């Protein structure tokens, strides 16, 4: 994570939270239909290193009517992170299925086949940010 120097106290602090959210949302917006990314993938592409939990925080702060495809972000085991019985988990699964994402009987997505790899598809690369 990028640190900035606080001139008042001389301490290193993280950049302002809205800036981080914006970077995360930009990366998520680039995930193409039919592909998924893990929280860690999004953090890395947003320049946040291994801050996967921070990605989850940013996605929870999205407005309800957002057009950012939050549903394309899953955990590192290929599963939806939301509680399985929640309406949001059902919505996420329905949206992913509607985009052609397949789930195993155990509820996993095959990351080898469905993972977003912007280094392979430059049209959907975070380098454009």
PDB file of C-alpha atoms in Angstrom:
ATOM      1  CA  UNK A   1       0.000   0.000   0.000  1.00  0.00           C
ATOM      2  CA  UNK A   2       1.315   3.430  -0.867  1.00  0.00           C
ATOM      3  CA  UNK A   3       2.149   5.556   2.174  1.00  0.00           C
ATOM      4  CA  UNK A   4       2.214   9.321   2.387  1.00  0.00           C
ATOM      5  CA  UNK A   5       4.024  11.461   4.915  1.00  0.00           C
ATOM      6  CA  UNK A   6       1.776  13.397   7.289  1.00  0.00           C
ATOM      7  CA  UNK A   7       3.527  16.767   7.657  1.00  0.00           C
ATOM      8  CA  UNK A   8       1.869  17.574  10.985  1.00  0.00           C
ATOM      9  CA  UNK A   9       3.028  14.554  12.965  1.00  0.00           C
ATOM     10  CA  UNK A  10       5.715  13.083  10.730  1.00  0.00           C
ATOM     11  CA  UNK A  11       3.918   9.720  10.624  1.00  0.00           C
ATOM     12  CA  UNK A  12       3.232   7.614   7.570  1.00  0.00           C
ATOM     13  CA  UNK A  13      -0.470   7.272   6.825  1.00  0.00           C
ATOM     14  CA  UNK A  14      -2.453   5.572   4.088  1.00  0.00           C
ATOM     15  CA  UNK A  15      -3.937   7.670   1.280  1.00  0.00           C
ATOM     16  CA  UNK A  16      -7.443   8.977   1.757  1.00  0.00           C
ATOM     17  CA  UNK A  17     -10.048   6.214   1.767  1.00  0.00           C
ATOM     18  CA  UNK A  18     -12.228   7.587  -1.086  1.00  0.00           C
ATOM     19  CA  UNK A  19      -9.198   7.515  -3.383  1.00  0.00           C
ATOM     20  CA  UNK A  20      -8.623   3.865  -2.562  1.00  0.00           C
ATOM     21  CA  UNK A  21     -12.289   3.023  -3.115  1.00  0.00           C
ATOM     22  CA  UNK A  22     -12.194   4.757  -6.476  1.00  0.00           C
ATOM     23  CA  UNK A  23      -9.133   2.762  -7.573  1.00  0.00           C
ATOM     24  CA  UNK A  24     -10.734  -0.491  -6.467  1.00  0.00           C
ATOM     25  CA  UNK A  25     -14.004   0.339  -8.229  1.00  0.00           C
ATOM     26  CA  UNK A  26     -12.119   1.209 -11.433  1.00  0.00           C
ATOM     27  CA  UNK A  27     -10.437  -2.191 -11.444  1.00  0.00           C
ATOM     28  CA  UNK A  28     -13.699  -4.039 -10.738  1.00  0.00           C
ATOM     29  CA  UNK A  29     -15.384  -2.091 -13.554  1.00  0.00           C
ATOM     30  CA  UNK A  30     -12.812  -3.528 -15.972  1.00  0.00           C
ATOM     31  CA  UNK A  31     -13.565  -7.191 -15.243  1.00  0.00           C
ATOM     32  CA  UNK A  32     -15.293  -8.368 -18.423  1.00  0.00           C
ATOM     33  CA  UNK A  33     -18.525 -10.367 -18.485  1.00  0.00           C
ATOM     34  CA  UNK A  34     -17.908 -14.089 -18.153  1.00  0.00           C
ATOM     35  CA  UNK A  35     -14.787 -13.594 -16.038  1.00  0.00           C
ATOM     36  CA  UNK A  36     -14.154 -13.323 -12.299  1.00  0.00           C
ATOM     37  CA  UNK A  37     -11.377 -11.923 -10.137  1.00  0.00           C
ATOM     38  CA  UNK A  38     -10.479 -12.655  -6.560  1.00  0.00           C
ATOM     39  CA  UNK A  39     -10.378  -9.952  -3.915  1.00  0.00           C
ATOM     40  CA  UNK A  40      -6.597 -10.330  -3.950  1.00  0.00           C
ATOM     41  CA  UNK A  41      -6.447  -9.930  -7.732  1.00  0.00           C
ATOM     42  CA  UNK A  42      -8.382  -6.671  -7.486  1.00  0.00           C
ATOM     43  CA  UNK A  43      -6.151  -5.387  -4.678  1.00  0.00           C
ATOM     44  CA  UNK A  44      -3.010  -6.171  -6.669  1.00  0.00           C
ATOM     45  CA  UNK A  45      -4.303  -4.531  -9.852  1.00  0.00           C
ATOM     46  CA  UNK A  46      -5.362  -1.455  -7.850  1.00  0.00           C
ATOM     47  CA  UNK A  47      -1.812  -1.135  -6.514  1.00  0.00           C
ATOM     48  CA  UNK A  48      -2.744  -2.190  -2.987  1.00  0.00           C
ATOM     49  CA  UNK A  49      -0.568  -5.269  -2.715  1.00  0.00           C
ATOM     50  CA  UNK A  50      -2.253  -7.983  -0.684  1.00  0.00           C
ATOM     51  CA  UNK A  51      -5.058  -5.835   0.749  1.00  0.00           C
ATOM     52  CA  UNK A  52      -7.860  -8.216  -0.234  1.00  0.00           C
ATOM     53  CA  UNK A  53      -9.955  -7.313   2.813  1.00  0.00           C
ATOM     54  CA  UNK A  54      -9.803  -3.658   1.800  1.00  0.00           C
ATOM     55  CA  UNK A  55     -11.406  -4.622  -1.512  1.00  0.00           C
ATOM     56  CA  UNK A  56     -14.313  -6.160   0.381  1.00  0.00           C
ATOM     57  CA  UNK A  57     -14.743  -2.945   2.363  1.00  0.00           C
ATOM     58  CA  UNK A  58     -14.844  -0.870  -0.826  1.00  0.00           C
ATOM     59  CA  UNK A  59     -17.400  -3.164  -2.457  1.00  0.00           C
ATOM     60  CA  UNK A  60     -19.649  -2.949   0.610  1.00  0.00           C
ATOM     61  CA  UNK A  61     -19.627   0.836   0.178  1.00  0.00           C
ATOM     62  CA  UNK A  62     -20.968   0.750  -3.380  1.00  0.00           C
ATOM     63  CA  UNK A  63     -24.365   2.417  -3.838  1.00  0.00           C
ATOM     64  CA  UNK A  64     -27.265  -0.031  -4.264  1.00  0.00           C
ATOM     65  CA  UNK A  65     -27.922   1.094  -7.844  1.00  0.00           C
ATOM     66  CA  UNK A  66     -24.288   0.798  -8.965  1.00  0.00           C
ATOM     67  CA  UNK A  67     -23.382  -0.402 -12.431  1.00  0.00           C
ATOM     68  CA  UNK A  68     -19.985  -1.637 -11.221  1.00  0.00           C
ATOM     69  CA  UNK A  69     -19.982  -5.442 -11.611  1.00  0.00           C
ATOM     70  CA  UNK A  70     -19.298  -6.288  -7.951  1.00  0.00           C
ATOM     71  CA  UNK A  71     -20.666  -9.766  -8.567  1.00  0.00           C
ATOM     72  CA  UNK A  72     -17.537 -10.702 -10.534  1.00  0.00           C
ATOM     73  CA  UNK A  73     -15.363 -10.591  -7.406  1.00  0.00           C
ATOM     74  CA  UNK A  74     -15.039 -13.860  -5.489  1.00  0.00           C
ATOM     75  CA  UNK A  75     -12.710 -15.333  -2.884  1.00  0.00           C
ATOM     76  CA  UNK A  76      -9.414 -17.057  -3.561  1.00  0.00           C
ATOM     77  CA  UNK A  77     -10.939 -20.538  -3.384  1.00  0.00           C
ATOM     78  CA  UNK A  78     -13.343 -19.743  -6.227  1.00  0.00           C
ATOM     79  CA  UNK A  79     -16.388 -19.298  -4.021  1.00  0.00           C
ATOM     80  CA  UNK A  80     -18.852 -16.523  -3.332  1.00  0.00           C
ATOM     81  CA  UNK A  81     -17.903 -14.998   0.018  1.00  0.00           C
ATOM     82  CA  UNK A  82     -21.375 -13.898   1.055  1.00  0.00           C
ATOM     83  CA  UNK A  83     -23.421 -16.163   3.337  1.00  0.00           C
ATOM     84  CA  UNK A  84     -24.932 -18.839   1.078  1.00  0.00           C
ATOM     85  CA  UNK A  85     -28.466 -18.249   2.335  1.00  0.00           C
ATOM     86  CA  UNK A  86     -28.395 -14.471   1.760  1.00  0.00           C
ATOM     87  CA  UNK A  87     -30.295 -12.693  -0.991  1.00  0.00           C
ATOM     88  CA  UNK A  88     -27.060 -11.012  -2.091  1.00  0.00           C
ATOM     89  CA  UNK A  89     -25.336 -14.402  -2.560  1.00  0.00           C
ATOM     90  CA  UNK A  90     -28.253 -15.632  -4.656  1.00  0.00           C
ATOM     91  CA  UNK A  91     -28.123 -12.428  -6.710  1.00  0.00           C
ATOM     92  CA  UNK A  92     -24.364 -12.812  -7.218  1.00  0.00           C
ATOM     93  CA  UNK A  93     -24.684 -16.448  -8.272  1.00  0.00           C
ATOM     94  CA  UNK A  94     -27.592 -15.649 -10.624  1.00  0.00           C
ATOM     95  CA  UNK A  95     -25.650 -12.808 -12.255  1.00  0.00           C
ATOM     96  CA  UNK A  96     -22.546 -14.954 -12.710  1.00  0.00           C
ATOM     97  CA  UNK A  97     -24.567 -17.864 -14.106  1.00  0.00           C
ATOM     98  CA  UNK A  98     -26.268 -15.414 -16.470  1.00  0.00           C
ATOM     99  CA  UNK A  99     -22.822 -14.452 -17.789  1.00  0.00           C
ATOM    100  CA  UNK A 100     -21.917 -18.076 -18.468  1.00  0.00           C
ATOM    101  CA  UNK A 101     -19.919 -18.737 -15.294  1.00  0.00           C
ATOM    102  CA  UNK A 102     -20.244 -22.366 -14.210  1.00  0.00           C
ATOM    103  CA  UNK A 103     -20.243 -23.577 -10.621  1.00  0.00           C
ATOM    104  CA  UNK A 104     -19.188 -27.032  -9.493  1.00  0.00           C
ATOM    105  CA  UNK A 105     -21.540 -29.130  -7.381  1.00  0.00           C
ATOM    106  CA  UNK A 106     -19.613 -27.782  -4.367  1.00  0.00           C
ATOM    107  CA  UNK A 107     -20.256 -24.171  -5.361  1.00  0.00           C
ATOM    108  CA  UNK A 108     -16.835 -23.356  -6.772  1.00  0.00           C
ATOM    109  CA  UNK A 109     -15.832 -21.551  -9.924  1.00  0.00           C
ATOM    110  CA  UNK A 110     -12.865 -22.972 -11.823  1.00  0.00           C
ATOM    111  CA  UNK A 111     -10.402 -20.095 -11.558  1.00  0.00           C
ATOM    112  CA  UNK A 112      -8.086 -21.684 -14.132  1.00  0.00           C
ATOM    113  CA  UNK A 113     -10.795 -21.211 -16.760  1.00  0.00           C
ATOM    114  CA  UNK A 114     -12.838 -18.230 -15.571  1.00  0.00           C
ATOM    115  CA  UNK A 115     -10.285 -15.943 -13.921  1.00  0.00           C
ATOM    116  CA  UNK A 116      -9.749 -12.515 -15.437  1.00  0.00           C
ATOM    117  CA  UNK A 117      -6.202 -12.196 -16.695  1.00  0.00           C
ATOM    118  CA  UNK A 118      -5.667  -8.622 -17.918  1.00  0.00           C
ATOM    119  CA  UNK A 119      -2.050  -9.380 -18.783  1.00  0.00           C
ATOM    120  CA  UNK A 120      -3.421 -11.714 -21.473  1.00  0.00           C
ATOM    121  CA  UNK A 121      -6.249  -9.403 -22.593  1.00  0.00           C
ATOM    122  CA  UNK A 122      -4.813  -5.862 -22.827  1.00  0.00           C
ATOM    123  CA  UNK A 123      -8.231  -4.416 -23.736  1.00  0.00           C
ATOM    124  CA  UNK A 124      -9.260  -5.062 -20.130  1.00  0.00           C
ATOM    125  CA  UNK A 125      -6.031  -4.060 -18.424  1.00  0.00           C
ATOM    126  CA  UNK A 126      -5.793  -1.963 -15.252  1.00  0.00           C
ATOM    127  CA  UNK A 127      -2.770  -0.298 -16.860  1.00  0.00           C
ATOM    128  CA  UNK A 128      -5.367   1.876 -18.606  1.00  0.00           C
ATOM    129  CA  UNK A 129      -6.338   3.486 -15.274  1.00  0.00           C
TER     130      UNK A 129
END
